[in-house]
Coordinates of C-alpha atoms and ligand atoms in Angstrom, one line a residue:
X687 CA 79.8 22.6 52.3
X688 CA 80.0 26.5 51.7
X689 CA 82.9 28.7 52.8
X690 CA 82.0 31.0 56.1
X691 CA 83.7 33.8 54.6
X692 CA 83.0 34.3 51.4
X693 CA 80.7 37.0 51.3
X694 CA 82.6 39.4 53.6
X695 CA 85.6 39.4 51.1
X696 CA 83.7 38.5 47.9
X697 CA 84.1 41.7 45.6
X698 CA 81.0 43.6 44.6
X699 CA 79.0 41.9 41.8
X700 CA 79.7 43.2 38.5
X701 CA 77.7 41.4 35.5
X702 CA 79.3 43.3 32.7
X703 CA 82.6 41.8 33.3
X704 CA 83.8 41.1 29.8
X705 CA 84.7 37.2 29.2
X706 CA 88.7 37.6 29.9
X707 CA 90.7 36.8 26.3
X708 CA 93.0 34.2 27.9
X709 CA 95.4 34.6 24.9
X710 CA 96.2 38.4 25.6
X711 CA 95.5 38.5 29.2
X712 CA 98.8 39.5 31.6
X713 CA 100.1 37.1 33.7
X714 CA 98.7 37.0 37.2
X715 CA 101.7 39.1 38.6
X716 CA 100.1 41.9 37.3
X717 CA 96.4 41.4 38.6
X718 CA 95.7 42.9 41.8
X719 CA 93.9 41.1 44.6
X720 CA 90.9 42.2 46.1
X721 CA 91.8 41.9 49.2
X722 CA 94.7 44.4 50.5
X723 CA 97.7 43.0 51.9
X724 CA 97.2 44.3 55.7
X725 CA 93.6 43.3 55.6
X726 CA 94.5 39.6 54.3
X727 CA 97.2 39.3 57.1
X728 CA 94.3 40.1 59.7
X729 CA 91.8 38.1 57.9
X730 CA 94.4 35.1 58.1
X731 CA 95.0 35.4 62.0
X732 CA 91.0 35.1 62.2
X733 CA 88.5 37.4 63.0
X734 CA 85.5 36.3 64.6
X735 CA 83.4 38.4 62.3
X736 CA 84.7 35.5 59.6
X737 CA 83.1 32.7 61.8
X738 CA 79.4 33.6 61.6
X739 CA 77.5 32.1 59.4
X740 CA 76.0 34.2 56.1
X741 CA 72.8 34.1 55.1
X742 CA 72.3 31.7 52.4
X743 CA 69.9 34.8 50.9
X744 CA 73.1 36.7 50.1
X745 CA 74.6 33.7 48.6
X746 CA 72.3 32.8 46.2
X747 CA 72.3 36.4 45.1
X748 CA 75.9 36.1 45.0
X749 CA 75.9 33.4 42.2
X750 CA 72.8 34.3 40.6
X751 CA 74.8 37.1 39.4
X752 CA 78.0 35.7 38.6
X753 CA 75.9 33.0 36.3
X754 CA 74.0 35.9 35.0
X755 CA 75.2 34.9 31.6
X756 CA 74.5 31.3 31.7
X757 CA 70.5 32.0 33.4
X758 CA 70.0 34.9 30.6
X759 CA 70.9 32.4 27.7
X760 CA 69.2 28.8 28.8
X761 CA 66.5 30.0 30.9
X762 CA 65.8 32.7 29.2
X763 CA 65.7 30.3 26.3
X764 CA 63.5 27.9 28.5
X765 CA 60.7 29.9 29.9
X766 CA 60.3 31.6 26.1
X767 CA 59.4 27.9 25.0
X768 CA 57.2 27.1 27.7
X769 CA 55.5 30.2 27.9
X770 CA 54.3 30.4 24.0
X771 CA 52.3 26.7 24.4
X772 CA 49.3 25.6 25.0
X773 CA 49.9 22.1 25.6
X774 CA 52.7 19.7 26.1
X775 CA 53.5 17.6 22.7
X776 CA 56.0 16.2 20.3
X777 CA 57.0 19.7 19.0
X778 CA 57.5 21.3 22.6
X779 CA 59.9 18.4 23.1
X780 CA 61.8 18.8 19.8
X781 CA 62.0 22.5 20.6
X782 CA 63.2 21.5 24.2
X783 CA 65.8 20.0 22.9
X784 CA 67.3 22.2 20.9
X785 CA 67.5 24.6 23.8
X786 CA 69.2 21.9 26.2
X787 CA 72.0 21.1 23.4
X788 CA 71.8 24.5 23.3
X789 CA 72.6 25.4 26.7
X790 CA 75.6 23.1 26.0
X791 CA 74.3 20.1 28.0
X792 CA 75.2 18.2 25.5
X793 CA 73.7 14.8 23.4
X794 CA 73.7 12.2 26.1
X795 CA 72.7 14.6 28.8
X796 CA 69.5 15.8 27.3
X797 CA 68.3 12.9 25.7
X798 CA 68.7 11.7 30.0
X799 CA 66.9 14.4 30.9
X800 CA 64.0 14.5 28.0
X801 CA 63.3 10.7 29.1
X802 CA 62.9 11.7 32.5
X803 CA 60.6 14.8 30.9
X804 CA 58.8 12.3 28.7
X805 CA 58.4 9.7 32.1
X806 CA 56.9 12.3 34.7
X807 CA 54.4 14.2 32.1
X808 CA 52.9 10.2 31.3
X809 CA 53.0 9.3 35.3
X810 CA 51.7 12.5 36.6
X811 CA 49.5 13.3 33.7
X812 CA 50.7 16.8 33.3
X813 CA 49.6 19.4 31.0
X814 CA 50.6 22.5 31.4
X815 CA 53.9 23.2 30.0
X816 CA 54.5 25.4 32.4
X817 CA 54.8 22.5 35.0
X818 CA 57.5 21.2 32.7
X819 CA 60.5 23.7 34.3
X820 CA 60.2 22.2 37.9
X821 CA 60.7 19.3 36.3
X822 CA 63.9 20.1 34.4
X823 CA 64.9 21.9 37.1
X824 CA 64.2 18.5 39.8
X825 CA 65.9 16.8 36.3
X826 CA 69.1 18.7 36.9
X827 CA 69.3 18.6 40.2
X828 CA 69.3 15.1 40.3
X829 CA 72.3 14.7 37.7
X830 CA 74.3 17.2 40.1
X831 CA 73.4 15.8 43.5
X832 CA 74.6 12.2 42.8
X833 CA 78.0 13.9 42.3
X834 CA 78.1 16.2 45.6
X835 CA 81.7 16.1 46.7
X836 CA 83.6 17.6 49.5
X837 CA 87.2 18.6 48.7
X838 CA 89.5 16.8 51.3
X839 CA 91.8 18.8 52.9
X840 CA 92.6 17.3 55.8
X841 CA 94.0 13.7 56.2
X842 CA 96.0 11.7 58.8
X843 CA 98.7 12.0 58.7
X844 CA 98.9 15.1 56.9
X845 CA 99.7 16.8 54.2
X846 CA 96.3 16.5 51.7
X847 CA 98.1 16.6 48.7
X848 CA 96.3 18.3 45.7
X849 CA 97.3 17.9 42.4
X850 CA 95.7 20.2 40.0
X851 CA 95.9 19.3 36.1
X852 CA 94.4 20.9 32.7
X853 CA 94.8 22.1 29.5
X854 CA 96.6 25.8 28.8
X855 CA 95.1 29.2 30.4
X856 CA 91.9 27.3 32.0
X857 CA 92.9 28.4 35.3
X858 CA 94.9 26.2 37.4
X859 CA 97.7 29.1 38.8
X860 CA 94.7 31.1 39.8
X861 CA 92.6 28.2 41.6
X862 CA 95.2 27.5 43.5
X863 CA 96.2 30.9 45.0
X864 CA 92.5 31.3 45.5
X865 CA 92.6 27.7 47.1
X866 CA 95.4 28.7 48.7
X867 CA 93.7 32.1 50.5
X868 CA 90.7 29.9 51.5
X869 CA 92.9 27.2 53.6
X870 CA 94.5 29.9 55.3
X871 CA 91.9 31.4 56.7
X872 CA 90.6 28.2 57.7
X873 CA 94.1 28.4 59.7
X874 CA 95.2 25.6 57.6
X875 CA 100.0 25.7 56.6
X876 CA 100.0 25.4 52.9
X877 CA 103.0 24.5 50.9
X878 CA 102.4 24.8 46.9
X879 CA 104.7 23.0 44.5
X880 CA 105.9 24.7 41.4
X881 CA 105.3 22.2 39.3
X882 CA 105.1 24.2 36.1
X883 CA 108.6 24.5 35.2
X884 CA 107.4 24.8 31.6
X885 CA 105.7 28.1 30.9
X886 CA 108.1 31.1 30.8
X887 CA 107.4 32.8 33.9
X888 CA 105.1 30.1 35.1
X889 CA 107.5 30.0 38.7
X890 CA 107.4 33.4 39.1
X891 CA 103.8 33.6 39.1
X892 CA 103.0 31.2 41.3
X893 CA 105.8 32.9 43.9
X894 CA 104.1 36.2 43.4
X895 CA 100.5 35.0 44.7
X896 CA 102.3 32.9 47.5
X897 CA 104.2 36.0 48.6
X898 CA 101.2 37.6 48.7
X899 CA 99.4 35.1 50.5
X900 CA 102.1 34.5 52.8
X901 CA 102.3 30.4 52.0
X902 CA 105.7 28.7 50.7
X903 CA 106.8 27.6 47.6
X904 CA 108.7 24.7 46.5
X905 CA 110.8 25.2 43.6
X906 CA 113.5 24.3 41.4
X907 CA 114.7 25.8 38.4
X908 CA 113.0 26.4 35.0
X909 CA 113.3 23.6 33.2
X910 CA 113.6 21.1 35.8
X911 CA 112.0 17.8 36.6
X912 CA 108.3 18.5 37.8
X913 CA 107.8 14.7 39.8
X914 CA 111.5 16.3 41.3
X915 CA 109.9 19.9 42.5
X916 CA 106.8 17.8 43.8
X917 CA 109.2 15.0 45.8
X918 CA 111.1 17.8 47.2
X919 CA 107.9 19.5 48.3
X920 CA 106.4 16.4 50.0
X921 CA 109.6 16.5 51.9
X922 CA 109.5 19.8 53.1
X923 CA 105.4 19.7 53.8
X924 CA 106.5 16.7 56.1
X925 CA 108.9 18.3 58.0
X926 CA 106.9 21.3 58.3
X927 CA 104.3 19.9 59.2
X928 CA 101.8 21.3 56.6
X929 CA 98.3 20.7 56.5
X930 CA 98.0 20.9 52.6
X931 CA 99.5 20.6 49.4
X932 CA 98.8 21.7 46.2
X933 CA 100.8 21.2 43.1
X934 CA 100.7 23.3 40.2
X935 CA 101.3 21.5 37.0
X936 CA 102.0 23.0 33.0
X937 CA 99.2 23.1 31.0
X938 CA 98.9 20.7 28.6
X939 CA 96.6 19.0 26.1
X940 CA 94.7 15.6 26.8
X941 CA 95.9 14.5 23.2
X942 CA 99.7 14.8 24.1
X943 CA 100.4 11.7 25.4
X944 CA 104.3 12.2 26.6
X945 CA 103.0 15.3 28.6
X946 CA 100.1 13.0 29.9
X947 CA 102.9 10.3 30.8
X948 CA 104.8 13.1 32.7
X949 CA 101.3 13.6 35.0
X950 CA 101.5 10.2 35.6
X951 CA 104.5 10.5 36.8
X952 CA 104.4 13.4 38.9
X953 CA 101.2 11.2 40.6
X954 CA 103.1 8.3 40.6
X955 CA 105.9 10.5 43.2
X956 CA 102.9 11.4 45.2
X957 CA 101.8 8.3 45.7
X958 CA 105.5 6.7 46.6
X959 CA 106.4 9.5 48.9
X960 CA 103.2 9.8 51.1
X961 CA 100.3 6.9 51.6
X962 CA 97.0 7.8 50.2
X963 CA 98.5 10.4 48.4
X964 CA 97.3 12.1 46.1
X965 CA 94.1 13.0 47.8
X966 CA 92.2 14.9 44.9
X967 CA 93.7 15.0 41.4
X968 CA 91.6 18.4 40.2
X969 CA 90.9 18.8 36.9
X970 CA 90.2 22.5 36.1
X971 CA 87.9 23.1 33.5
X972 CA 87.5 26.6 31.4
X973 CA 83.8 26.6 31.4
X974 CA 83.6 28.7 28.3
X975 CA 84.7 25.9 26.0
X976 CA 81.8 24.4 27.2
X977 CA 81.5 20.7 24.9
X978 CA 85.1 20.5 24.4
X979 CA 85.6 20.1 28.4
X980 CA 83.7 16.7 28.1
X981 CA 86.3 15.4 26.0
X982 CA 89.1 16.9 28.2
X983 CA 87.6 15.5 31.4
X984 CA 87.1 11.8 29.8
X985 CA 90.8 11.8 28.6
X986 CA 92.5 13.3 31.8
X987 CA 90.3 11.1 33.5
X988 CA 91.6 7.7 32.1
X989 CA 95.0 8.8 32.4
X990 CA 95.1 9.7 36.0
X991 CA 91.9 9.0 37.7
X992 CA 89.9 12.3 38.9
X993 CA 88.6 12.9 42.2
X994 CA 87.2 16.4 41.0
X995 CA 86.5 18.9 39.0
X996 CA 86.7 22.6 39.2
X997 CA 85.0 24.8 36.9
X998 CA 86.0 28.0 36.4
X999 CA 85.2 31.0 34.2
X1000 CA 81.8 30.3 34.8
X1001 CA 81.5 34.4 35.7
X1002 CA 82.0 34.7 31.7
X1003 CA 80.2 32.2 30.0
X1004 CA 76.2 31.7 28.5
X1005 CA 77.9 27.6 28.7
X1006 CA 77.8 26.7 32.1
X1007 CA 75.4 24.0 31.5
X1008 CA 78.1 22.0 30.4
X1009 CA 78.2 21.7 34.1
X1010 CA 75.7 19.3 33.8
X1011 CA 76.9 17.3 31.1
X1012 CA 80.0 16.2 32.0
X1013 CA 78.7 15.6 35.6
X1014 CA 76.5 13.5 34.0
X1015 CA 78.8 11.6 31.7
X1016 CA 81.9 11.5 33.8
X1017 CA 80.3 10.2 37.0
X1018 CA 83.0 12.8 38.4
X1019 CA 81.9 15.5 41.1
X1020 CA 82.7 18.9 40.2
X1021 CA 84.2 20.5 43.9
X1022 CA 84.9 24.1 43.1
X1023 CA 83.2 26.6 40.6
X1024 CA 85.5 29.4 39.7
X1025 CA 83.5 32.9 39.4
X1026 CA 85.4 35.3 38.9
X1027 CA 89.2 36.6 38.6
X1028 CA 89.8 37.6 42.3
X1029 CA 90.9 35.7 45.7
X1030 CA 87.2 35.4 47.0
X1031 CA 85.5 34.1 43.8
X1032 CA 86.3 30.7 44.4
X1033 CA 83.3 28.4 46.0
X1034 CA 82.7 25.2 47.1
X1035 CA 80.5 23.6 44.3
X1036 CA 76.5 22.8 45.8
X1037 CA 74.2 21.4 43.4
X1038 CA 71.2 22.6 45.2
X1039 CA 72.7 26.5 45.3
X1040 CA 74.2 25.7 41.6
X1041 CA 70.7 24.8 40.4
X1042 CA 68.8 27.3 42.0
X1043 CA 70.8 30.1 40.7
X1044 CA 69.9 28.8 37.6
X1045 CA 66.2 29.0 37.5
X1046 CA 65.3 31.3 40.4
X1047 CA 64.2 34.1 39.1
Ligands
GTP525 N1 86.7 35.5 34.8 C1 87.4 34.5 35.3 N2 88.7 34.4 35.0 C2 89.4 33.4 35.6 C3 88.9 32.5 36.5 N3 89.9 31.7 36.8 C4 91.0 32.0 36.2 N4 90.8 33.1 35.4 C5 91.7 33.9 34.5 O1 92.2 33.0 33.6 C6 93.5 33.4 33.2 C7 94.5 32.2 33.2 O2 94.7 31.8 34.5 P1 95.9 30.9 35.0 O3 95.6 30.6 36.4 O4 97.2 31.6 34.7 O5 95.7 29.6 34.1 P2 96.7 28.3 34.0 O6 95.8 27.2 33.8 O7 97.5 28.3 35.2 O8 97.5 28.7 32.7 P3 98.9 27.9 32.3 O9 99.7 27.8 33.4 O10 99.5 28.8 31.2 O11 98.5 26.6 31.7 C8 93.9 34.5 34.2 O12 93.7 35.7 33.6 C9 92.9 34.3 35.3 O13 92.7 35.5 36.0 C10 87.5 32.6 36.8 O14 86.9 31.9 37.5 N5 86.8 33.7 36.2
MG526 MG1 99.6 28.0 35.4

């Protein structure tokens, strides 16, 4: 699955984008969108121009560059190693790994993939190490294709509901206004739930990108019961007929089990108020933390059963192998990659695009 419109609104590709330092950036009130306000509202009524296909050319470009950092460190890293041997031994493979932990795929994921290594150089008799990167790269693919998931946003009877969940700063506000944008130009009546009543300012934020967007908000005071907001919201949705929801949740760590127990409850809601509800419980990721989101994933995971991942940050990282790892070791699919700061930089996650954007050259 790839968004249609992506590349008409996705902002010009600019590698030297500093990582963003979470702790002192402004709140998302202040960041402008790419996209002006007159050109959204005739975006949103449709232009055809919006339903033509893009080349997948312009794609790949597209994300080569916003993983620029992640391709310069591991494959850089890669094709070094494979370029200085003569043969394939015991030392290339020890030196492989160090670049595949490296890369941030993790223990369990590269001892996976330096089995499968090990297993197709003895049944194919290869030799040159050079024919070791289609390999890894077939290796990787593999891990990321078992996991290919579509995000559901339509169900009958509606609303898809989408809860979105994670730690502090990883994202979540700004996935879902970017979410957001992409449903409505799909033609698709949002309704977000405020369902950080935590964070100072948290409320206002979100109102500021739904103003913008031109989608509703369900809110109550600061303060208030979140699984309250997110009751009311279903409500509303209903009677409104809205195609989606999404709920925004406070940030909070895996390790805090009271603020875990208050997820559970806002799912629990979901679930009482509207059958099959919730339809995707997203887990967004900061990529750039790259082994620590294994360990988030696996606890947020037991607590409320993921349907997805969405990685973002990805634009600002050398880690987004990690990609890899915790597909691999969560048996989750990871549904949206997160590529930048503004509206158009969120995607639809492909493993085959993901890949080759890692070791095209
Ligand atoms: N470079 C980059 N920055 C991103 C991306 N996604 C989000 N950000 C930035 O990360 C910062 C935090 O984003 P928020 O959406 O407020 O994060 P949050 O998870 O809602 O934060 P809390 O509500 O405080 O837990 C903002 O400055 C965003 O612009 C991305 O894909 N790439
Ligand atoms: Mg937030």
């Amino acid at each position: 699955m790839r968004w249609k419109f992506w590349e008409r609104k996705q902002p010009k590709p600019d590698d030297d984008t500093p990582a963003p330092d979470v702790a002192s950036t402004p709140p998302a009130i202040e960041v402008d969108l790419e996209v002006p306000e007159e050109e959204l509202a005739e975006v949103v009524v449709g232009e055809p121009a919006l339903e033509e296909a893009q080349p997948r050319q312009g794609f790949l470009r597209f994300l080569k560059e916003r993983l620029s950092k992640t391709r310069q460190g591991f494959l850089r890293n890669i094709d070094r190693l494979l370029s200085g041997r003569q043969t394939i031994d015991a030392d290339l493979f020890d030196d492989l790994e160090e670049v595949l932990i490296g890369g941030d795929l993790g223990v369990q994921t590269t001892t996976r993939i330096l089995q499968e290594l090990r297993q197709s150089v003895k049944e194919q008799r290869l030799q040159n190490p050079s024919e070791i990167r289609l390999h890894l790269k077939e290796s990787l693919l593999n891990i990321l294709h078992v996991n290919d998931g579509e995000l559901c946003t339509e169900v009958v009877p509606p609303p898809a509901v989408i809860l979105m969940v994670g730690v502090n700063g990883v994202g979540k506000t700004t996935t879902i206004a970017k979410l957001a944008y992409q449903l409505k130009l799909q033609g698709k009546r949002v309704i977000l739930a405020a369902g950080d009543t935590f964070r100072a300012a948290a409320i206002e934020q979100l109102q500021e990108w739904a103003d913008r967007l031109g989608v509703e908000v369900i809110k109550h005071v600061a303060g208030a019961d979140p699984a309250a907001v997110v009751y009311d919201t279903i409500q509303a949705a209903k009677a409104r007929h809205a195609d989606v929801v999404i709920v925004d949740t406070a940030g909070r760590l895996h390790t805090k089990v009271n603020l875990m127990e208050e997820c559970k409850k806002i799912r629990r809601v979901i679930a009482r108020e509207h059958e099959g509800a919730p339809h995707e419980v997203l887990l967004v990721l900061d990529a750039t933390v790259g082994q620590n989101g294994v360990v988030q994933a696996k606890q947020f995971h037991e607590a409320l059963g993921l349907t997805g991942l969405v990685m973002t940050k990805l634009d600002g990282t050398a880690k987004g192998g990690v990609v890899v790892s915790i597909v691999n070791e969560l048996k989750v699919p990871v549904k949206l990659i997160g590529v930048g700061e503004k509206l158009p930089d969120l995607q639809p996650f492909d493993a085959t695009s993901f890949t080759e954007a890692m070791f095209d050259e």
